[in-house]
């Protein structure tokens, strides 16, 4: 499955239409990883929270060796507390948040992805006006992501994105890349520390 179309029976994926409760702790995190004897990036596809899923709880959960660690489409609210995304594929994303929903990524660590967090409020309906998404990414470390630490496309009137107190070690492109297509939405980028690699500017925004 070279197109990563989720049709490869040799690659596992977790697709949630109901409720996922992943209740780890700092001392005993939940680990979702490849079962291969010599695991590698993209051994499995990752976790999808589909549009109909609800009441999801994700605390202290690590995802390793996936292509996309988390693809989130639920229309409900979900908070990822102290998540870790490690050893994943350089063409995939740590989090793909496409709404419409309310999502929080708090105190996380993301390493080894094309984009650490991708926010796109226009994915679900494909309309020119986009959809609605309410996202906060707070106090999260982005370590050695390949291209973008955080990429946010805001097209909806009700879109709200807050990026605060994150630390980003940028890859070949940008630490934070923001595109805001409509004046009604809100994007707040404050108190972030961005360290460039020398290959490209550390941060770029287009609003």
Short mmCIF file of C-alpha atoms in Angstrom, two decimals:
data_model
loop_
_atom_site.label_atom_id
_atom_site.label_comp_id
_atom_site.label_asym_id
_atom_site.label_seq_id
_atom_site.Cartn_x
_atom_site.Cartn_y
_atom_site.Cartn_z
CA UNK A 1 0.00 0.00 0.00
CA UNK A 2 2.46 2.63 -1.18
CA UNK A 3 -0.26 5.32 -1.17
CA UNK A 4 -0.95 4.76 2.57
CA UNK A 5 -4.63 4.42 1.71
CA UNK A 6 -5.39 2.27 4.76
CA UNK A 7 -6.08 -0.78 2.61
CA UNK A 8 -3.04 -2.81 3.59
CA UNK A 9 -4.17 -5.78 5.68
CA UNK A 10 -0.62 -6.11 6.96
CA UNK A 11 -0.86 -2.74 8.71
CA UNK A 12 -3.08 -2.36 11.74
CA UNK A 13 -5.15 0.71 12.49
CA UNK A 14 -7.49 1.58 15.33
CA UNK A 15 -10.72 3.17 14.06
CA UNK A 16 -13.03 4.51 16.78
CA UNK A 17 -16.70 5.06 16.01
CA UNK A 18 -17.79 4.81 19.64
CA UNK A 19 -15.64 5.72 22.66
CA UNK A 20 -11.92 5.37 23.35
CA UNK A 21 -10.79 5.49 26.97
CA UNK A 22 -7.02 5.35 27.21
CA UNK A 23 -6.23 6.05 30.85
CA UNK A 24 -2.51 6.05 31.47
CA UNK A 25 -0.58 7.82 34.21
CA UNK A 26 2.82 9.45 34.38
CA UNK A 27 4.24 6.32 35.97
CA UNK A 28 2.33 3.86 33.80
CA UNK A 29 1.50 5.33 30.38
CA UNK A 30 -0.56 3.49 27.79
CA UNK A 31 1.67 2.42 24.88
CA UNK A 32 0.29 1.85 21.37
CA UNK A 33 3.09 0.54 19.18
CA UNK A 34 4.20 -1.91 16.54
CA UNK A 35 4.45 -5.52 17.63
CA UNK A 36 7.28 -6.24 15.17
CA UNK A 37 10.45 -7.73 16.53
CA UNK A 38 12.39 -4.86 14.96
CA UNK A 39 9.79 -2.08 14.82
CA UNK A 40 10.07 0.81 12.43
CA UNK A 41 8.19 3.90 11.36
CA UNK A 42 4.86 3.29 9.55
CA UNK A 43 4.55 -0.32 10.76
CA UNK A 44 0.90 0.56 11.45
CA UNK A 45 -1.43 3.41 10.56
CA UNK A 46 -2.32 4.86 13.97
CA UNK A 47 -5.60 5.85 15.63
CA UNK A 48 -8.63 7.50 14.03
CA UNK A 49 -11.38 9.13 16.07
CA UNK A 50 -14.18 9.25 13.51
CA UNK A 51 -16.98 11.79 13.32
CA UNK A 52 -19.46 9.72 15.31
CA UNK A 53 -17.17 8.97 18.22
CA UNK A 54 -17.80 10.70 21.55
CA UNK A 55 -16.73 10.82 25.20
CA UNK A 56 -13.15 9.95 24.30
CA UNK A 57 -10.55 10.20 27.08
CA UNK A 58 -6.83 10.07 26.24
CA UNK A 59 -4.44 10.53 29.17
CA UNK A 60 -0.70 9.76 29.18
CA UNK A 61 -0.84 7.74 25.96
CA UNK A 62 2.15 7.08 23.71
CA UNK A 63 1.90 6.22 20.00
CA UNK A 64 5.02 4.78 18.37
CA UNK A 65 5.93 3.46 14.91
CA UNK A 66 2.74 4.76 13.24
CA UNK A 67 2.17 6.60 9.98
CA UNK A 68 -0.37 9.06 11.38
CA UNK A 69 -0.45 8.83 15.15
CA UNK A 70 -3.86 10.53 15.67
CA UNK A 71 -6.45 11.48 13.03
CA UNK A 72 -9.26 13.30 14.78
CA UNK A 73 -12.59 14.04 13.10
CA UNK A 74 -14.97 13.70 16.04
CA UNK A 75 -17.54 16.45 16.45
CA UNK A 76 -17.24 16.05 20.22
CA UNK A 77 -14.64 17.50 22.60
CA UNK A 78 -11.48 15.50 23.29
CA UNK A 79 -8.43 16.39 25.37
CA UNK A 80 -5.07 14.68 24.94
CA UNK A 81 -3.28 15.02 28.27
CA UNK A 82 0.49 14.44 28.23
CA UNK A 83 0.50 12.54 24.90
CA UNK A 84 3.69 11.31 23.28
CA UNK A 85 4.21 10.62 19.59
CA UNK A 86 7.55 8.92 18.96
CA UNK A 87 9.39 7.13 16.15
CA UNK A 88 6.69 7.75 13.58
CA UNK A 89 6.92 8.16 9.80
CA UNK A 90 8.51 11.30 8.40
CA UNK A 91 5.67 11.75 5.87
CA UNK A 92 2.84 11.48 8.41
CA UNK A 93 1.48 13.76 11.13
CA UNK A 94 1.54 13.48 14.88
CA UNK A 95 -1.97 14.94 15.13
CA UNK A 96 -4.31 15.70 12.23
CA UNK A 97 -7.21 17.72 13.68
CA UNK A 98 -9.92 18.33 11.12
CA UNK A 99 -13.09 18.87 13.16
CA UNK A 100 -15.59 20.20 13.54
CA UNK A 101 -14.86 19.67 17.22
CA UNK A 102 -13.10 20.99 20.31
CA UNK A 103 -9.61 19.58 20.75
CA UNK A 104 -6.90 20.13 23.35
CA UNK A 105 -3.31 18.88 23.18
CA UNK A 106 -1.73 19.58 26.56
CA UNK A 107 1.82 18.95 27.86
CA UNK A 108 2.74 16.68 24.95
CA UNK A 109 5.94 15.50 23.27
CA UNK A 110 6.00 14.95 19.50
CA UNK A 111 9.02 13.56 17.68
CA UNK A 112 9.51 12.01 14.28
CA UNK A 113 6.66 13.26 12.05
CA UNK A 114 6.27 15.38 8.91
CA UNK A 115 4.08 17.82 10.84
CA UNK A 116 3.66 17.70 14.60
CA UNK A 117 0.11 19.12 14.68
CA UNK A 118 -1.89 19.83 11.52
CA UNK A 119 -5.11 21.84 11.98
CA UNK A 120 -7.47 22.13 9.02
CA UNK A 121 -11.05 23.25 9.52
CA UNK A 122 -11.93 22.79 5.83
CA UNK A 123 -11.20 19.05 5.52
CA UNK A 124 -14.57 17.69 6.60
CA UNK A 125 -17.00 19.51 4.30
CA UNK A 126 -14.68 20.77 1.56
CA UNK A 127 -16.59 24.05 1.30
CA UNK A 128 -14.82 27.33 0.52
CA UNK A 129 -15.89 28.66 3.92
CA UNK A 130 -14.41 25.65 5.72
CA UNK A 131 -15.90 24.16 8.83
CA UNK A 132 -15.44 24.88 12.49
CA UNK A 133 -12.68 23.77 14.78
CA UNK A 134 -11.66 24.88 18.28
CA UNK A 135 -8.09 23.86 19.08
CA UNK A 136 -5.65 24.61 21.88
CA UNK A 137 -2.07 23.31 21.78
CA UNK A 138 -0.37 24.19 25.05
CA UNK A 139 2.99 23.41 26.68
CA UNK A 140 3.96 20.82 24.07
CA UNK A 141 7.47 20.03 22.83
CA UNK A 142 8.05 19.42 19.11
CA UNK A 143 11.35 17.61 18.74
CA UNK A 144 12.96 16.98 15.33
CA UNK A 145 9.79 17.11 13.26
CA UNK A 146 10.68 16.80 9.58
CA UNK A 147 8.91 19.84 8.12
CA UNK A 148 6.46 21.78 10.30
CA UNK A 149 5.97 21.91 14.04
CA UNK A 150 2.42 23.28 13.82
CA UNK A 151 0.52 23.98 10.60
CA UNK A 152 -2.88 25.66 10.93
CA UNK A 153 -5.34 26.50 8.12
CA UNK A 154 -8.30 28.51 9.39
CA UNK A 155 -11.16 28.99 6.92
CA UNK A 156 -14.29 28.96 9.11
CA UNK A 157 -16.01 31.92 10.72
CA UNK A 158 -16.10 30.16 14.10
CA UNK A 159 -12.59 28.74 14.02
CA UNK A 160 -10.53 29.30 17.16
CA UNK A 161 -6.88 28.24 17.47
CA UNK A 162 -4.68 28.92 20.50
CA UNK A 163 -0.96 28.04 20.40
CA UNK A 164 0.71 28.94 23.69
CA UNK A 165 3.87 28.05 25.64
CA UNK A 166 5.07 25.41 23.17
CA UNK A 167 8.70 24.64 22.41
CA UNK A 168 9.47 23.86 18.78
CA UNK A 169 12.70 22.59 17.29
CA UNK A 170 11.85 23.25 13.67
CA UNK A 171 12.67 21.00 10.74
CA UNK A 172 13.44 21.89 7.15
CA UNK A 173 10.51 24.29 6.82
CA UNK A 174 8.89 26.19 9.72
CA UNK A 175 8.20 25.93 13.40
CA UNK A 176 4.71 27.47 13.08
CA UNK A 177 2.87 28.07 9.80
CA UNK A 178 -0.54 29.75 9.94
CA UNK A 179 -2.93 30.61 7.12
CA UNK A 180 -6.08 32.53 8.07
CA UNK A 181 -8.49 32.91 5.16
CA UNK A 182 -11.41 34.70 6.84
CA UNK A 183 -11.36 37.63 9.26
CA UNK A 184 -13.97 36.19 11.63
CA UNK A 185 -11.87 33.30 12.90
CA UNK A 186 -9.37 33.67 15.74
CA UNK A 187 -5.77 32.44 15.87
CA UNK A 188 -3.62 33.28 18.88
CA UNK A 189 0.11 32.50 18.85
CA UNK A 190 1.80 33.52 22.12
CA UNK A 191 4.76 32.63 24.34
CA UNK A 192 6.18 29.94 22.05
CA UNK A 193 9.91 29.19 21.88
CA UNK A 194 11.06 28.29 18.37
CA UNK A 195 14.56 27.08 17.63
CA UNK A 196 15.54 27.03 13.95
CA UNK A 197 17.86 24.48 12.44
CA UNK A 198 19.60 26.92 10.13
CA UNK A 199 18.00 25.28 7.08
CA UNK A 200 14.95 27.54 7.05
CA UNK A 201 13.31 30.37 9.01
CA UNK A 202 12.14 29.28 12.45
CA UNK A 203 8.59 30.58 12.08
CA UNK A 204 6.31 31.89 9.42
CA UNK A 205 2.72 33.05 9.52
CA UNK A 206 0.34 34.37 6.90
CA UNK A 207 -2.77 36.02 8.31
#
